Short mmCIF file of N, CA and C in Angstrom, two decimals:
data_model
loop_
_atom_site.label_atom_id
_atom_site.label_comp_id
_atom_site.label_asym_id
_atom_site.label_seq_id
_atom_site.Cartn_x
_atom_site.Cartn_y
_atom_site.Cartn_z
N MET A 1 0.84 -1.17 0.00
CA MET A 1 0.00 0.00 0.00
C MET A 1 0.90 1.25 0.00
N ASN A 2 0.63 2.18 -0.92
CA ASN A 2 1.48 3.37 -0.98
C ASN A 2 1.10 4.38 0.11
N LYS A 3 1.93 5.40 0.28
CA LYS A 3 1.74 6.37 1.37
C LYS A 3 0.41 7.11 1.26
N TYR A 4 0.01 7.45 0.04
CA TYR A 4 -1.26 8.15 -0.14
C TYR A 4 -2.41 7.32 0.39
N ARG A 5 -2.44 6.05 0.02
CA ARG A 5 -3.53 5.17 0.43
C ARG A 5 -3.54 4.96 1.95
N ILE A 6 -2.37 4.87 2.56
CA ILE A 6 -2.29 4.70 4.01
C ILE A 6 -2.86 5.94 4.70
N GLY A 7 -2.47 7.12 4.25
CA GLY A 7 -2.99 8.35 4.82
C GLY A 7 -4.48 8.52 4.58
N TYR A 8 -4.92 8.18 3.38
CA TYR A 8 -6.34 8.30 3.05
C TYR A 8 -7.18 7.36 3.91
N ALA A 9 -6.66 6.16 4.19
CA ALA A 9 -7.39 5.21 5.03
C ALA A 9 -7.62 5.79 6.43
N LEU A 10 -6.62 6.46 6.98
CA LEU A 10 -6.77 7.09 8.29
C LEU A 10 -7.76 8.25 8.21
N GLU A 11 -7.71 9.06 7.18
CA GLU A 11 -8.68 10.14 6.99
C GLU A 11 -10.10 9.58 6.94
N ARG A 12 -10.28 8.53 6.18
CA ARG A 12 -11.61 7.91 6.03
C ARG A 12 -12.11 7.37 7.37
N GLU A 13 -11.21 6.74 8.13
CA GLU A 13 -11.58 6.20 9.45
C GLU A 13 -12.04 7.32 10.38
N LEU A 14 -11.26 8.40 10.42
CA LEU A 14 -11.61 9.51 11.31
C LEU A 14 -12.85 10.25 10.83
N ARG A 15 -13.01 10.38 9.53
CA ARG A 15 -14.21 11.02 8.98
C ARG A 15 -15.46 10.28 9.43
N GLU A 16 -15.41 8.96 9.40
CA GLU A 16 -16.54 8.15 9.83
C GLU A 16 -16.81 8.31 11.33
N LYS A 17 -15.75 8.32 12.14
CA LYS A 17 -15.91 8.48 13.59
C LYS A 17 -16.50 9.84 13.93
N PHE A 18 -16.00 10.89 13.30
CA PHE A 18 -16.54 12.23 13.56
C PHE A 18 -17.99 12.33 13.11
N SER A 19 -18.33 11.73 11.98
CA SER A 19 -19.71 11.75 11.50
C SER A 19 -20.64 11.05 12.48
N LYS A 20 -20.21 9.91 12.98
CA LYS A 20 -21.04 9.17 13.95
C LYS A 20 -21.21 9.94 15.25
N ALA A 21 -20.25 10.83 15.56
CA ALA A 21 -20.32 11.64 16.78
C ALA A 21 -21.14 12.92 16.57
N GLY A 22 -21.74 13.08 15.40
CA GLY A 22 -22.63 14.21 15.18
C GLY A 22 -22.03 15.39 14.44
N PHE A 23 -20.79 15.27 14.00
CA PHE A 23 -20.18 16.35 13.23
C PHE A 23 -20.58 16.23 11.77
N THR A 24 -20.71 17.36 11.09
CA THR A 24 -20.78 17.37 9.64
C THR A 24 -19.33 17.49 9.19
N VAL A 25 -18.92 16.58 8.32
CA VAL A 25 -17.51 16.51 7.95
C VAL A 25 -17.34 16.76 6.46
N PHE A 26 -16.42 17.68 6.14
CA PHE A 26 -16.08 17.96 4.75
C PHE A 26 -14.63 17.54 4.53
N ARG A 27 -14.39 16.77 3.48
CA ARG A 27 -13.03 16.38 3.12
C ARG A 27 -12.56 17.31 2.02
N CYS A 28 -11.39 17.88 2.21
CA CYS A 28 -10.84 18.82 1.22
C CYS A 28 -10.10 18.04 0.13
N CYS A 29 -10.41 18.34 -1.12
CA CYS A 29 -9.73 17.69 -2.24
C CYS A 29 -8.24 17.98 -2.19
N GLY A 30 -7.47 16.96 -2.38
CA GLY A 30 -6.02 17.12 -2.38
C GLY A 30 -5.47 17.52 -1.02
N SER A 31 -6.32 17.40 0.01
CA SER A 31 -5.92 17.73 1.38
C SER A 31 -5.40 19.17 1.50
N ARG A 32 -5.92 20.06 0.69
CA ARG A 32 -5.54 21.46 0.78
C ARG A 32 -6.76 22.29 1.04
N PRO A 33 -6.80 23.18 1.94
CA PRO A 33 -5.73 23.60 2.82
C PRO A 33 -5.55 22.70 4.05
N VAL A 34 -6.58 21.93 4.41
CA VAL A 34 -6.48 20.96 5.51
C VAL A 34 -7.15 19.67 5.05
N ASP A 35 -7.05 18.60 5.85
CA ASP A 35 -7.63 17.33 5.43
C ASP A 35 -9.15 17.30 5.61
N LEU A 36 -9.63 17.69 6.80
CA LEU A 36 -11.05 17.67 7.09
C LEU A 36 -11.48 18.99 7.71
N ILE A 37 -12.72 19.36 7.48
CA ILE A 37 -13.33 20.49 8.16
C ILE A 37 -14.52 19.92 8.92
N LEU A 38 -14.52 20.12 10.23
CA LEU A 38 -15.56 19.59 11.10
C LEU A 38 -16.50 20.72 11.51
N VAL A 39 -17.81 20.46 11.42
CA VAL A 39 -18.80 21.47 11.81
C VAL A 39 -19.79 20.82 12.77
N LYS A 40 -20.01 21.48 13.90
CA LYS A 40 -20.96 20.99 14.89
C LYS A 40 -21.61 22.20 15.55
N ASP A 41 -22.91 22.28 15.49
CA ASP A 41 -23.67 23.38 16.10
C ASP A 41 -23.15 24.74 15.67
N GLY A 42 -22.81 24.88 14.40
CA GLY A 42 -22.35 26.15 13.87
C GLY A 42 -20.90 26.48 14.18
N LYS A 43 -20.21 25.59 14.86
CA LYS A 43 -18.80 25.81 15.20
C LYS A 43 -17.93 24.98 14.25
N VAL A 44 -16.87 25.59 13.76
CA VAL A 44 -16.01 24.97 12.75
C VAL A 44 -14.64 24.67 13.36
N VAL A 45 -14.12 23.48 13.05
CA VAL A 45 -12.79 23.07 13.49
C VAL A 45 -12.05 22.51 12.28
N LEU A 46 -10.83 22.98 12.07
CA LEU A 46 -9.98 22.46 11.01
C LEU A 46 -9.25 21.23 11.52
N CYS A 47 -9.06 20.25 10.67
CA CYS A 47 -8.43 19.00 11.11
C CYS A 47 -7.37 18.57 10.11
N GLU A 48 -6.14 18.44 10.58
CA GLU A 48 -5.01 17.96 9.77
C GLU A 48 -4.64 16.58 10.30
N ILE A 49 -4.46 15.61 9.40
CA ILE A 49 -4.20 14.23 9.79
C ILE A 49 -2.92 13.76 9.11
N LYS A 50 -2.05 13.15 9.89
CA LYS A 50 -0.80 12.62 9.34
C LYS A 50 -0.59 11.20 9.86
N ARG A 51 -0.02 10.38 9.03
CA ARG A 51 0.30 9.02 9.41
C ARG A 51 1.82 8.89 9.47
N GLY A 52 2.34 8.53 10.65
CA GLY A 52 3.77 8.31 10.81
C GLY A 52 4.60 9.57 10.76
N ALA A 53 3.99 10.71 11.07
CA ALA A 53 4.69 11.99 10.97
C ALA A 53 5.04 12.54 12.35
N SER A 54 5.62 13.69 12.32
CA SER A 54 6.00 14.40 13.54
C SER A 54 4.77 14.72 14.38
N ARG A 55 4.99 14.85 15.69
CA ARG A 55 3.89 15.20 16.57
C ARG A 55 3.62 16.70 16.60
N SER A 56 4.45 17.48 15.95
CA SER A 56 4.22 18.93 15.95
C SER A 56 3.31 19.30 14.77
N MET A 57 2.41 20.24 15.03
CA MET A 57 1.44 20.63 14.01
C MET A 57 2.15 21.32 12.84
N PRO A 58 1.78 20.97 11.61
CA PRO A 58 2.40 21.60 10.45
C PRO A 58 2.21 23.11 10.44
N VAL A 59 3.22 23.82 10.00
CA VAL A 59 3.20 25.28 9.97
C VAL A 59 2.03 25.80 9.13
N GLU A 60 1.74 25.14 8.01
CA GLU A 60 0.66 25.58 7.14
C GLU A 60 -0.67 25.58 7.88
N THR A 61 -0.91 24.52 8.67
CA THR A 61 -2.16 24.40 9.42
C THR A 61 -2.26 25.51 10.46
N LEU A 62 -1.16 25.78 11.15
CA LEU A 62 -1.15 26.86 12.13
C LEU A 62 -1.44 28.20 11.47
N ALA A 63 -0.85 28.44 10.32
CA ALA A 63 -1.06 29.70 9.61
C ALA A 63 -2.52 29.87 9.19
N ILE A 64 -3.12 28.80 8.69
CA ILE A 64 -4.53 28.86 8.28
C ILE A 64 -5.42 29.10 9.49
N SER A 65 -5.12 28.42 10.59
CA SER A 65 -5.90 28.59 11.81
C SER A 65 -5.82 30.04 12.30
N GLU A 66 -4.65 30.60 12.29
CA GLU A 66 -4.49 31.99 12.74
C GLU A 66 -5.17 32.97 11.79
N ALA A 67 -5.04 32.75 10.50
CA ALA A 67 -5.62 33.66 9.51
C ALA A 67 -7.15 33.64 9.55
N THR A 68 -7.73 32.48 9.78
CA THR A 68 -9.20 32.34 9.78
C THR A 68 -9.80 32.47 11.17
N LYS A 69 -8.97 32.50 12.19
CA LYS A 69 -9.42 32.55 13.60
C LYS A 69 -10.25 31.32 13.97
N LEU A 70 -9.97 30.19 13.29
CA LEU A 70 -10.66 28.93 13.58
C LEU A 70 -9.71 28.00 14.33
N PRO A 71 -10.23 27.24 15.30
CA PRO A 71 -9.37 26.27 15.97
C PRO A 71 -9.00 25.13 15.03
N ALA A 72 -7.86 24.52 15.30
CA ALA A 72 -7.39 23.40 14.47
C ALA A 72 -6.95 22.26 15.36
N ILE A 73 -7.17 21.04 14.90
CA ILE A 73 -6.62 19.87 15.58
C ILE A 73 -5.68 19.16 14.63
N TYR A 74 -4.66 18.57 15.20
CA TYR A 74 -3.66 17.82 14.43
C TYR A 74 -3.63 16.42 14.99
N VAL A 75 -3.97 15.45 14.16
CA VAL A 75 -4.03 14.05 14.55
C VAL A 75 -2.87 13.32 13.89
N CYS A 76 -2.11 12.58 14.68
CA CYS A 76 -0.95 11.85 14.16
C CYS A 76 -1.04 10.40 14.63
N ARG A 77 -0.89 9.48 13.70
CA ARG A 77 -0.84 8.06 14.08
C ARG A 77 0.52 7.53 13.69
N LYS A 78 1.24 7.02 14.70
CA LYS A 78 2.56 6.46 14.48
C LYS A 78 2.69 5.21 15.33
N ASN A 79 3.16 4.15 14.73
CA ASN A 79 3.32 2.87 15.42
C ASN A 79 2.04 2.46 16.13
N ARG A 80 0.91 2.57 15.43
CA ARG A 80 -0.40 2.17 15.92
C ARG A 80 -0.91 3.00 17.10
N LYS A 81 -0.26 4.10 17.40
CA LYS A 81 -0.70 4.97 18.49
C LYS A 81 -1.16 6.30 17.91
N THR A 82 -2.38 6.67 18.24
CA THR A 82 -2.94 7.92 17.75
C THR A 82 -2.81 8.98 18.83
N THR A 83 -2.20 10.09 18.48
CA THR A 83 -2.10 11.24 19.38
C THR A 83 -2.67 12.46 18.68
N TRP A 84 -3.04 13.43 19.46
CA TRP A 84 -3.57 14.65 18.86
C TRP A 84 -3.33 15.84 19.76
N ARG A 85 -3.35 17.00 19.17
CA ARG A 85 -3.23 18.26 19.90
C ARG A 85 -4.09 19.28 19.20
N TYR A 86 -4.36 20.37 19.88
CA TYR A 86 -5.16 21.40 19.23
C TYR A 86 -4.52 22.77 19.41
N PHE A 87 -4.92 23.67 18.54
CA PHE A 87 -4.43 25.03 18.53
C PHE A 87 -5.65 25.94 18.42
N GLY A 88 -5.67 27.00 19.18
CA GLY A 88 -6.80 27.91 19.17
C GLY A 88 -7.75 27.58 20.29
N SER A 89 -8.87 28.22 20.29
CA SER A 89 -9.85 28.07 21.36
C SER A 89 -10.99 27.15 20.91
N LEU A 90 -10.99 25.95 21.46
CA LEU A 90 -12.06 25.01 21.16
C LEU A 90 -13.20 25.18 22.15
N ASP A 91 -14.41 25.18 21.65
CA ASP A 91 -15.59 25.21 22.50
C ASP A 91 -15.54 23.99 23.43
N PRO A 92 -15.84 24.14 24.73
CA PRO A 92 -15.74 23.02 25.67
C PRO A 92 -16.56 21.79 25.27
N GLU A 93 -17.75 22.01 24.72
CA GLU A 93 -18.58 20.88 24.29
C GLU A 93 -17.94 20.13 23.12
N ILE A 94 -17.38 20.89 22.18
CA ILE A 94 -16.71 20.30 21.02
C ILE A 94 -15.46 19.55 21.49
N LEU A 95 -14.70 20.15 22.40
CA LEU A 95 -13.50 19.51 22.94
C LEU A 95 -13.85 18.17 23.59
N GLU A 96 -14.91 18.14 24.38
CA GLU A 96 -15.31 16.88 25.04
C GLU A 96 -15.72 15.83 24.02
N ARG A 97 -16.40 16.25 22.98
CA ARG A 97 -16.82 15.30 21.94
C ARG A 97 -15.60 14.73 21.21
N ILE A 98 -14.62 15.59 20.93
CA ILE A 98 -13.40 15.12 20.26
C ILE A 98 -12.62 14.18 21.18
N LYS A 99 -12.59 14.49 22.48
CA LYS A 99 -11.91 13.61 23.45
C LYS A 99 -12.54 12.22 23.47
N LEU A 100 -13.86 12.14 23.31
CA LEU A 100 -14.52 10.83 23.28
C LEU A 100 -14.06 10.01 22.09
N ILE A 101 -13.72 10.67 21.01
CA ILE A 101 -13.30 9.98 19.79
C ILE A 101 -11.81 9.65 19.84
N LEU A 102 -10.98 10.62 20.25
CA LEU A 102 -9.52 10.49 20.13
C LEU A 102 -8.80 10.30 21.45
N GLY A 103 -9.47 10.46 22.58
CA GLY A 103 -8.80 10.40 23.87
C GLY A 103 -8.28 11.78 24.24
N ASP A 104 -7.50 11.87 25.29
CA ASP A 104 -6.98 13.15 25.75
C ASP A 104 -5.88 13.66 24.82
N PRO A 105 -5.83 14.98 24.61
CA PRO A 105 -4.78 15.53 23.75
C PRO A 105 -3.43 15.53 24.45
N ILE A 106 -2.37 15.54 23.66
CA ILE A 106 -1.05 15.67 24.24
C ILE A 106 -0.76 17.15 24.40
N THR A 107 0.08 17.47 25.34
CA THR A 107 0.39 18.88 25.58
C THR A 107 1.78 19.21 25.11
#
């Protein structure tokens, strides 16, 4: 399986989990500017997903988050362990819902 397919499989898995948790999920073509856009109760969260990558959020995602004033989450799966962190101000209800899906964020 090539790298694109491995990354896409993780995107698809998370898209399904977020949908089941009540989010409306949009997948960005070509993963630009981010992989997924999550919407819940009128609140928008940008989501960048990487497989086997660094735990630090990509600079591009941070720049988009700052420019749009939207919170962003960065999900990384490496060696079968999924970690995530967020940038910006997440609504407490949205944060709790994301925690149910992904567990506690790393700091």
